[in-house]
PDB file of C-alpha atoms in Angstrom:
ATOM      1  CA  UNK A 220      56.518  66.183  97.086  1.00 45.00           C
ATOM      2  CA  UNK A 221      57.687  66.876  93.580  1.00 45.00           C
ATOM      3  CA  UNK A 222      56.911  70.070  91.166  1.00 43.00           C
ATOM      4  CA  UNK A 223      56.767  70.627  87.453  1.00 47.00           C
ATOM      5  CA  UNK A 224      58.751  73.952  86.357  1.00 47.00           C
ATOM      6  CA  UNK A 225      59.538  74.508  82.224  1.00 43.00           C
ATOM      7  CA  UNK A 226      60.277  70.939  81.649  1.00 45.00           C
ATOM      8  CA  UNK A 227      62.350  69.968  84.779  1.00 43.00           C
ATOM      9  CA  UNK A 228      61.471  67.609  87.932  1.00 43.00           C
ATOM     10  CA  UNK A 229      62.498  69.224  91.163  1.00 43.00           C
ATOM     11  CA  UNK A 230      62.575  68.401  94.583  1.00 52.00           C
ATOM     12  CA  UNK A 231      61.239  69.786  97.934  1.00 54.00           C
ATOM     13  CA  UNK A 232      65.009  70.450  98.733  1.00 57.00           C
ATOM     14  CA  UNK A 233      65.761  72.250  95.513  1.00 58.00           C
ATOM     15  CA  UNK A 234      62.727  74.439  95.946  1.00 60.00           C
ATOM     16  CA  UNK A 235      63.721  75.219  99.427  1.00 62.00           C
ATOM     17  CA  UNK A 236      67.299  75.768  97.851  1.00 58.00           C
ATOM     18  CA  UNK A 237      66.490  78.075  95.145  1.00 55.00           C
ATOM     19  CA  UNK A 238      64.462  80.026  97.449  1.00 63.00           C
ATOM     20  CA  UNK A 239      66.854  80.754  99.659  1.00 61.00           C
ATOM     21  CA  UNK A 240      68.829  82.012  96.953  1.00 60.00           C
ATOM     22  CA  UNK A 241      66.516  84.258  95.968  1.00 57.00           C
ATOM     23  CA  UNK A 242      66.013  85.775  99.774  1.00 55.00           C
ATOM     24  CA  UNK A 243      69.824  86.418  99.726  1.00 56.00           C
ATOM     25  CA  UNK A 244      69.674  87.998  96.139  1.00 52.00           C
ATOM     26  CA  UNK A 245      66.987  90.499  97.346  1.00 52.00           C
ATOM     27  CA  UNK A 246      69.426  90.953 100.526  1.00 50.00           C
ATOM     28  CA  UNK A 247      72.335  91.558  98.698  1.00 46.00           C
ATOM     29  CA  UNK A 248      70.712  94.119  96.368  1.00 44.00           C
ATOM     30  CA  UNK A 249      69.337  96.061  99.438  1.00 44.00           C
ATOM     31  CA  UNK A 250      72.578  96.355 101.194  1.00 44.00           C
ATOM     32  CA  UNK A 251      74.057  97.703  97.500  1.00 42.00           C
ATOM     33  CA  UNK A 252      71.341 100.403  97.662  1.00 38.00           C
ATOM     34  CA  UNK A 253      71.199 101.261 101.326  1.00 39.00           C
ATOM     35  CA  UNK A 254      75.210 101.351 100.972  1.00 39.00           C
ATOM     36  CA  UNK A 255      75.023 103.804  98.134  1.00 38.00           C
ATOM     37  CA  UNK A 256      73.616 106.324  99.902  1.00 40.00           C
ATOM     38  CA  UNK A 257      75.854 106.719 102.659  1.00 41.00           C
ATOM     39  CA  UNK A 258      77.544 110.002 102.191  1.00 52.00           C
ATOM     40  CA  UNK A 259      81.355 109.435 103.580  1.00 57.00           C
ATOM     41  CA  UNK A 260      83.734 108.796 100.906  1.00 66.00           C
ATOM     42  CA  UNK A 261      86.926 107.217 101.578  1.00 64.00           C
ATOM     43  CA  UNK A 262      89.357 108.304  98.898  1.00 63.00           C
ATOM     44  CA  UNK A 263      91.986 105.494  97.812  1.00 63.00           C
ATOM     45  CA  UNK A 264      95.444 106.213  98.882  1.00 71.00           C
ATOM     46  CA  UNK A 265      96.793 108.249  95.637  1.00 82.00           C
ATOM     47  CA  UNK A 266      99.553 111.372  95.952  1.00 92.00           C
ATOM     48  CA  UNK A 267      96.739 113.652  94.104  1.00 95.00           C
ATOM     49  CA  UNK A 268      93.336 114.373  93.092  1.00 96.00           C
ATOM     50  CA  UNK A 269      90.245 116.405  92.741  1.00 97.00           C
ATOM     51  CA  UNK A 270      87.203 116.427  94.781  1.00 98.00           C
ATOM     52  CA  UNK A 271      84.052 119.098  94.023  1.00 98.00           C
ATOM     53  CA  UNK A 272      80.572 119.563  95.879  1.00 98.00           C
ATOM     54  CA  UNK A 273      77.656 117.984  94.806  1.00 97.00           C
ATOM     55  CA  UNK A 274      76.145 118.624  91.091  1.00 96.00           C
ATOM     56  CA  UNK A 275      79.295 121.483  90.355  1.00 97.00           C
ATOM     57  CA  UNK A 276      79.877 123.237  88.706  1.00 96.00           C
ATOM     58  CA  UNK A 277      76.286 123.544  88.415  1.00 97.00           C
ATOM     59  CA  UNK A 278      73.843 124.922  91.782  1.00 96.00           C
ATOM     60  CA  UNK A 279      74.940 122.374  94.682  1.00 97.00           C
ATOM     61  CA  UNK A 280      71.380 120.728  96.632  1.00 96.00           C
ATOM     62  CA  UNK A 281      69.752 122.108 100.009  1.00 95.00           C
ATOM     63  CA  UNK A 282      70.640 119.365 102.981  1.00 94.00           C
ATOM     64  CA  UNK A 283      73.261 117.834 101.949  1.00 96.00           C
ATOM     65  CA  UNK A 284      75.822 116.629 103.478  1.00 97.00           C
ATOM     66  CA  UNK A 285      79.605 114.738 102.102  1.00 97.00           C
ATOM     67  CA  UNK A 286      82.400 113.787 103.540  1.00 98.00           C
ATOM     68  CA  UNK A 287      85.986 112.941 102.202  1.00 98.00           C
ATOM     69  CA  UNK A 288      88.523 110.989 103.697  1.00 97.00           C
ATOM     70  CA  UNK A 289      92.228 111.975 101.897  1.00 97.00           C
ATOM     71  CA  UNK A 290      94.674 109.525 103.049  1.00 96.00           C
ATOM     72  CA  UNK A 291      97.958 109.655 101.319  1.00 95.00           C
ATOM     73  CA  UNK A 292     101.142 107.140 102.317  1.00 93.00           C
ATOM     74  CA  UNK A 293     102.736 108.014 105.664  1.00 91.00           C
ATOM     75  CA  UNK A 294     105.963 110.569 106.019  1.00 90.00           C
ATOM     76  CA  UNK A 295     103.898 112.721 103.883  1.00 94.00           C
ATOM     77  CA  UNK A 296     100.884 115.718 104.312  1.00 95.00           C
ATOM     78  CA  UNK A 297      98.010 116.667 102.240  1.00 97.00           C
ATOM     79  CA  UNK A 298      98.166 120.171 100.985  1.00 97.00           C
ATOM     80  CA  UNK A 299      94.534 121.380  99.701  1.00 98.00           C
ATOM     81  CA  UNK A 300      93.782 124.508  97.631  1.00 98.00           C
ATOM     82  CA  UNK A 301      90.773 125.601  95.882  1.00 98.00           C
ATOM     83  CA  UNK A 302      89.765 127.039  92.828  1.00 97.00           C
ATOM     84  CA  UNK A 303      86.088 127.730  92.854  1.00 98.00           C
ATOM     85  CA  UNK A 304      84.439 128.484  95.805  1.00 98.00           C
ATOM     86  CA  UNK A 305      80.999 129.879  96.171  1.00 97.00           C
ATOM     87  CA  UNK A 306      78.722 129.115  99.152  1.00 97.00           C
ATOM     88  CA  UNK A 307      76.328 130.417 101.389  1.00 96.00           C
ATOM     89  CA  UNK A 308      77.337 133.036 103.314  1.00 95.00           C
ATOM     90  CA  UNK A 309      76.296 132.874 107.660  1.00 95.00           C
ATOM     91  CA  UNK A 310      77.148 134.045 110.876  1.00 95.00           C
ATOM     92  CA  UNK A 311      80.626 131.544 112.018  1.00 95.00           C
ATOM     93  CA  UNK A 312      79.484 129.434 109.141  1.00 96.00           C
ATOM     94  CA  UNK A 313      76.725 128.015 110.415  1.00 95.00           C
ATOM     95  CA  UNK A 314      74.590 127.022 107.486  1.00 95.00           C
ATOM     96  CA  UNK A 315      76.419 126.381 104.624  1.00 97.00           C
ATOM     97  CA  UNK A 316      79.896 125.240 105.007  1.00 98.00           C
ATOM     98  CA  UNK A 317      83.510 123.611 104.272  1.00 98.00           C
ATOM     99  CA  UNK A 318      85.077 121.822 106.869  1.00 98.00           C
ATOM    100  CA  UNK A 319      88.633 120.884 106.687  1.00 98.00           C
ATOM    101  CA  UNK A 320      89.973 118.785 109.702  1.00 98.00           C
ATOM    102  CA  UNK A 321      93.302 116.517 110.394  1.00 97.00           C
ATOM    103  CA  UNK A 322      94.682 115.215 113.539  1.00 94.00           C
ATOM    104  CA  UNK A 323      91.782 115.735 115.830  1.00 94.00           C
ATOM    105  CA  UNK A 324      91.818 119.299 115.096  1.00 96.00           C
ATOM    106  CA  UNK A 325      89.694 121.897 112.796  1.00 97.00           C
ATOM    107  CA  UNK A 326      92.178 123.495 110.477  1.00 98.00           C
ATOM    108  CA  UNK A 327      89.195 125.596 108.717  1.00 98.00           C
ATOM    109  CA  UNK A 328      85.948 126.824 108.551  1.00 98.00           C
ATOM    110  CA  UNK A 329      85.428 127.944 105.086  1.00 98.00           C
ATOM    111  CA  UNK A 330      82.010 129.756 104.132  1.00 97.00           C
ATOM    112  CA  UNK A 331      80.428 132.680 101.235  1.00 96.00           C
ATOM    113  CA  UNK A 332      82.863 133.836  98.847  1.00 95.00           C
ATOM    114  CA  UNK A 333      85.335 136.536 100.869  1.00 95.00           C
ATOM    115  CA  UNK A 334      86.460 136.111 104.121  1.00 95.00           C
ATOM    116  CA  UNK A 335      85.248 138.786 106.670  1.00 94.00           C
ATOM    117  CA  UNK A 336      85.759 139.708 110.171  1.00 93.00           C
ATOM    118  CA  UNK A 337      84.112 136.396 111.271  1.00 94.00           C
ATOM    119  CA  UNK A 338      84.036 133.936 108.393  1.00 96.00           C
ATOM    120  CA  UNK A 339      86.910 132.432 106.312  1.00 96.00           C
ATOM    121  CA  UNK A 340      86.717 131.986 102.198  1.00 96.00           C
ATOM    122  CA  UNK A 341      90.029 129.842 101.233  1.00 96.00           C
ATOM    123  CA  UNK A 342      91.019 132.357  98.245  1.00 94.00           C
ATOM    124  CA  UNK A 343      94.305 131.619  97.209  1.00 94.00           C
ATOM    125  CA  UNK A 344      95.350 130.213 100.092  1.00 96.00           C
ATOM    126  CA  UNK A 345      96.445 126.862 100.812  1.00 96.00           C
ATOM    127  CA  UNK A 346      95.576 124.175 103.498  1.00 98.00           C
ATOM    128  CA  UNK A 347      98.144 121.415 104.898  1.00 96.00           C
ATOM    129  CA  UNK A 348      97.294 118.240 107.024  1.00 97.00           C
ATOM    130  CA  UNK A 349      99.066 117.679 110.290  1.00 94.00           C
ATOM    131  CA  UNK A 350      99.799 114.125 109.540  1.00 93.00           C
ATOM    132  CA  UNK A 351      98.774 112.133 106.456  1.00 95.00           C
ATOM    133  CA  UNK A 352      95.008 112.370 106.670  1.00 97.00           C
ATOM    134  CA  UNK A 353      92.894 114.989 106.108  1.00 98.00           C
ATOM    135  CA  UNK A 354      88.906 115.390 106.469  1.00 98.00           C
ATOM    136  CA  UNK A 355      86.916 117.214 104.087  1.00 98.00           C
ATOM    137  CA  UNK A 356      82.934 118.051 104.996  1.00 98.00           C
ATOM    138  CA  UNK A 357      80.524 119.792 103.110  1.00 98.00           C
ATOM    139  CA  UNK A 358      77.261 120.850 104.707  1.00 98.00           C
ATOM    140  CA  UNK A 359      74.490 122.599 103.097  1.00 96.00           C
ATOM    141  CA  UNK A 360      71.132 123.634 105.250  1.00 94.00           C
ATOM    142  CA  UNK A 361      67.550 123.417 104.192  1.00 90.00           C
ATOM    143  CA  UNK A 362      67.196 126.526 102.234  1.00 86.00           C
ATOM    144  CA  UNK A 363      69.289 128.637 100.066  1.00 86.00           C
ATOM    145  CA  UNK A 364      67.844 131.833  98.251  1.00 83.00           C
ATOM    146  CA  UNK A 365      70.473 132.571  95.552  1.00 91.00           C
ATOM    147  CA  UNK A 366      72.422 129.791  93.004  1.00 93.00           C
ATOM    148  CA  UNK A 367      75.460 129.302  95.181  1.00 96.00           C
ATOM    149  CA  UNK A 368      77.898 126.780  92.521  1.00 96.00           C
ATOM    150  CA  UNK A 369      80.098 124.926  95.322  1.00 97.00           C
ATOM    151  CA  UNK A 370      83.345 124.128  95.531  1.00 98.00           C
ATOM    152  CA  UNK A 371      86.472 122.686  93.546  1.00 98.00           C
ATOM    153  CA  UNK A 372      89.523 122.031  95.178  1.00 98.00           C
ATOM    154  CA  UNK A 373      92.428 119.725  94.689  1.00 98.00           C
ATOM    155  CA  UNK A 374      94.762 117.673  96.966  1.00 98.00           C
ATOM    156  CA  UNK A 375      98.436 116.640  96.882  1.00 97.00           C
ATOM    157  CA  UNK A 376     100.616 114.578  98.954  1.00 96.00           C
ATOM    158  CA  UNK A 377     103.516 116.915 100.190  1.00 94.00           C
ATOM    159  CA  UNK A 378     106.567 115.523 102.090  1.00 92.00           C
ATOM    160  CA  UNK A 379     106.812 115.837 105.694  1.00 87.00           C
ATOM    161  CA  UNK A 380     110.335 117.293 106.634  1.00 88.00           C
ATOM    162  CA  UNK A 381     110.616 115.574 109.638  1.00 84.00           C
ATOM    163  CA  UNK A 382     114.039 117.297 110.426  1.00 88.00           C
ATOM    164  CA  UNK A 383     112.792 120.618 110.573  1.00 85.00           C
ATOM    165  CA  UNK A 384     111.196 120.738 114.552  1.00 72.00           C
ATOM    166  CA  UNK A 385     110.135 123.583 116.264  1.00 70.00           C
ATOM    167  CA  UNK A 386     112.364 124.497 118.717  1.00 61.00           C
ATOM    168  CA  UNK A 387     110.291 123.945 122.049  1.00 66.00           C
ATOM    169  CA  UNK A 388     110.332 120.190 120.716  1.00 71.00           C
ATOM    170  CA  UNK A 389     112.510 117.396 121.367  1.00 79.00           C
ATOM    171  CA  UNK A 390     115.072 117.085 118.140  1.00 82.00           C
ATOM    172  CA  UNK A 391     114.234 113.446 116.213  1.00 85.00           C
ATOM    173  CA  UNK A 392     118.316 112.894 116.275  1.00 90.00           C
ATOM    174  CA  UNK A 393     121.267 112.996 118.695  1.00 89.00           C
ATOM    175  CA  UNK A 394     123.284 114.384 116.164  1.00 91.00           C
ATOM    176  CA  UNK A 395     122.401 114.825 112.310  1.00 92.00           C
ATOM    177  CA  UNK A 396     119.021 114.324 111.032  1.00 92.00           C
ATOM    178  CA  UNK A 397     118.338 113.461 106.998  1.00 92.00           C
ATOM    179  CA  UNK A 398     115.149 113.783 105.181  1.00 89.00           C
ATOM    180  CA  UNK A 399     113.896 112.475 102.268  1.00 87.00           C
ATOM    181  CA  UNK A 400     110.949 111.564 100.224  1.00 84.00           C
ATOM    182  CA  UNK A 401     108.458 109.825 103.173  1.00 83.00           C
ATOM    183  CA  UNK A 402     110.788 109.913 105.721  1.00 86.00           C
ATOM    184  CA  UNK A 403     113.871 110.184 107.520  1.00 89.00           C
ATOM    185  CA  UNK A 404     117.171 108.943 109.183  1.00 91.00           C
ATOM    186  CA  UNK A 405     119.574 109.759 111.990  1.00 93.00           C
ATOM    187  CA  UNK A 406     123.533 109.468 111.772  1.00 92.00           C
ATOM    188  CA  UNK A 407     126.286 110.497 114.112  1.00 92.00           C
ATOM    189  CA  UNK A 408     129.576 112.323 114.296  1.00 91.00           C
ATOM    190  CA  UNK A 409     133.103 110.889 113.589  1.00 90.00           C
ATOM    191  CA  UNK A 410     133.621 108.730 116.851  1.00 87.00           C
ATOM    192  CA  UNK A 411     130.084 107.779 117.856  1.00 90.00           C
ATOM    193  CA  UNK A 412     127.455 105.296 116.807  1.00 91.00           C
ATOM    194  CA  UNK A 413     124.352 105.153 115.929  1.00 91.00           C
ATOM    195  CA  UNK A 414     121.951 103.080 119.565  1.00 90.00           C
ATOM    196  CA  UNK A 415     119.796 100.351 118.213  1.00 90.00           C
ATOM    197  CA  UNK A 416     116.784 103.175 118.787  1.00 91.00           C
ATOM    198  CA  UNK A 417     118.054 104.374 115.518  1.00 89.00           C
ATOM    199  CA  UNK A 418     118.141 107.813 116.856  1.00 90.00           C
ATOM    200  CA  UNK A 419     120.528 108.355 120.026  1.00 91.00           C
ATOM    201  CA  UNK A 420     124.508 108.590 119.650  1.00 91.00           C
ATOM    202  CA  UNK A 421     126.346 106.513 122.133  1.00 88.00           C
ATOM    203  CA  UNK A 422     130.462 106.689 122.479  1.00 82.00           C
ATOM    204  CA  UNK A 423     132.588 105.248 124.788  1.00 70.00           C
ATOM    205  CA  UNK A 424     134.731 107.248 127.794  1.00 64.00           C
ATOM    206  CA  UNK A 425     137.555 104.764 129.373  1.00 61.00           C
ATOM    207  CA  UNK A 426     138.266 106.504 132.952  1.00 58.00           C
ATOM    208  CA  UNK A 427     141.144 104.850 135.478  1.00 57.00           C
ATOM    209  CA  UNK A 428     139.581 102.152 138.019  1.00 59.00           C
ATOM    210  CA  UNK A 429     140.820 104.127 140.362  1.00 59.00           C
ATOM    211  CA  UNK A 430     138.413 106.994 140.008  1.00 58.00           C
ATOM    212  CA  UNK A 431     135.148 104.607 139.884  1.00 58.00           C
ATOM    213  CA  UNK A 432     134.657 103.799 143.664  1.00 61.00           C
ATOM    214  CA  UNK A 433     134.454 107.850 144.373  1.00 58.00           C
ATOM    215  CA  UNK A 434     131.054 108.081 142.228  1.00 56.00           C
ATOM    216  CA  UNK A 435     128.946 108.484 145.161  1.00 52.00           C
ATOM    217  CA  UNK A 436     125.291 107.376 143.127  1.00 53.00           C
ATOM    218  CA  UNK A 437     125.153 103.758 141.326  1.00 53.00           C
ATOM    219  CA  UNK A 438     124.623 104.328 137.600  1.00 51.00           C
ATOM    220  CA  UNK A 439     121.780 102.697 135.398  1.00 50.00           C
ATOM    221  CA  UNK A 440     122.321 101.621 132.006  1.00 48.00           C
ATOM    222  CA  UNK A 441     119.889 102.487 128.948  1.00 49.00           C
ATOM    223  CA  UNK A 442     119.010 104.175 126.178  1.00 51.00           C
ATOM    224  CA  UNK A 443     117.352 106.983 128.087  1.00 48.00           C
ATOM    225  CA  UNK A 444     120.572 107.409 130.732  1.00 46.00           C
ATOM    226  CA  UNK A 445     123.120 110.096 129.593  1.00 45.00           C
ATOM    227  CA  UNK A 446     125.839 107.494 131.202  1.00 46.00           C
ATOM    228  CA  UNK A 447     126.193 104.194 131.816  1.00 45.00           C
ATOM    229  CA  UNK A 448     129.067 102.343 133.531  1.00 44.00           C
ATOM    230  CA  UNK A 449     130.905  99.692 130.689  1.00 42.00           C
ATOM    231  CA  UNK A 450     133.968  97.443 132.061  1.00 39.00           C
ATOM    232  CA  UNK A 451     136.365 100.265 132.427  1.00 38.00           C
ATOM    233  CA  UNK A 452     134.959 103.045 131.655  1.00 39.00           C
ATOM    234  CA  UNK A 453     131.554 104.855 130.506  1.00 44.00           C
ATOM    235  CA  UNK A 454     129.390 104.545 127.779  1.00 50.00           C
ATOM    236  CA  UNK A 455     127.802 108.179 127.326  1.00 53.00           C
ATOM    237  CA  UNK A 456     124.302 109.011 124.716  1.00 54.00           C
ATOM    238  CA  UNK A 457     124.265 112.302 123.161  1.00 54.00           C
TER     239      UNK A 457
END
């Protein structure tokens, strides 16, 4: 079978070829469409940045819905303030609303233009991510009877004092803890040394043999033991 087309002799094959081409074109463009209306955003890892609601500063859309996810490099937070904020105003914040969420948890609500005895309006005050991820939603319902102009707020990585632990928490360190920018390290006093769990303290206590067979309990060795038995003596983790 052979066909004419602007000159050139082609084959079956090529037609079948060319077709095909054209079925995966049309596919390709789809996807691009179908893609471009999904309403998540990941934001690319950067230490700052500015994210708005839809159409601002002008009247944000009825059902809509966005969704940002901040990541910034880890040993540091996100830290979130706004400064325009003007939504619907409902019960809890059930129609129109900001949603601000990191580590599993809901860190706001955020809804109208003041905060009142039930709802929350940011204000001046600032938001800060548990760990180094932070969720932003905005949610608008079907109907909205005044111009309500959305949101502008802007995001910066903050460093994460690792260090500073409450004090119902386990401390990161034996003995000294160090932060810096994105992290942190562990060192020890004069006389110890740092385990190979780059946190615990270990140091050596040399006790006469003659005191070792009175121990009445076998002792384990490891990084989670306060003592362990070495030649001679003990090797103790502080």
């Amino acid at each position: 079978m052979q066909i004419h087309d602007k000159g050139f002799l082609l084959q079956g094959s090529e037609q079948n070829r060319l077709r095909q081409e054209g079925i995966r074109m049309r596919l390709f463009i789809l996807l691009a469409v179908l893609y471009s209306g999904v309403r998540s955003n990941t934001v690319p890892q950067k230490m700052y940045g500015r994210i708005t609601s839809p159409n601002f500063p002008k009247v944000y859309p009825n059902h809509k819905e966005k969704i940002w996810n901040i990541t910034v490099p880890k040993g540091y937070s996100v830290r979130i303030y706004f400064t325009h904020f003007n939504l619907e105003l409902s019960y809890l914040c059930e129609y129109d609303y900001v949603k601000l969420s990191s580590g599993g948890k809901t860190l706001a609500m955020l809804c109208g233009q003041d905060s009142t005895d039930t709802e929350e309006a940011p204000g001046n005050r600032t938001y800060i991510s548990v760990d180094n991820h932070l969720v932003v939603v905005f949610r608008s319902d079907y109907s909205n009877e005044k111009p309500f102009t959305g949101f502008e707020a802007f995001y910066a990585a903050e460093d994460i004092d690792e260090c500073k632990q409450p004090l119902d928490t386990k401390s990161l360190c034996s003995h000294h803890c160090h932060n810096y920018m994105g992290g942190y390290y562990c060192s020890c006093r004069v006389g110890y040394k740092l385990h190979e769990n780059k946190r615990t303290c270990t140091g050596e206590l040399f006790l006469d043999e003659e005191i070792l067979p009175y121990l009445q309990h076998p002792l384990k060795s490891g990084p989670d033991n306060n003592i362990k038995v070495k030649a001679v003596g003990f090797c103790f983790h502080f």
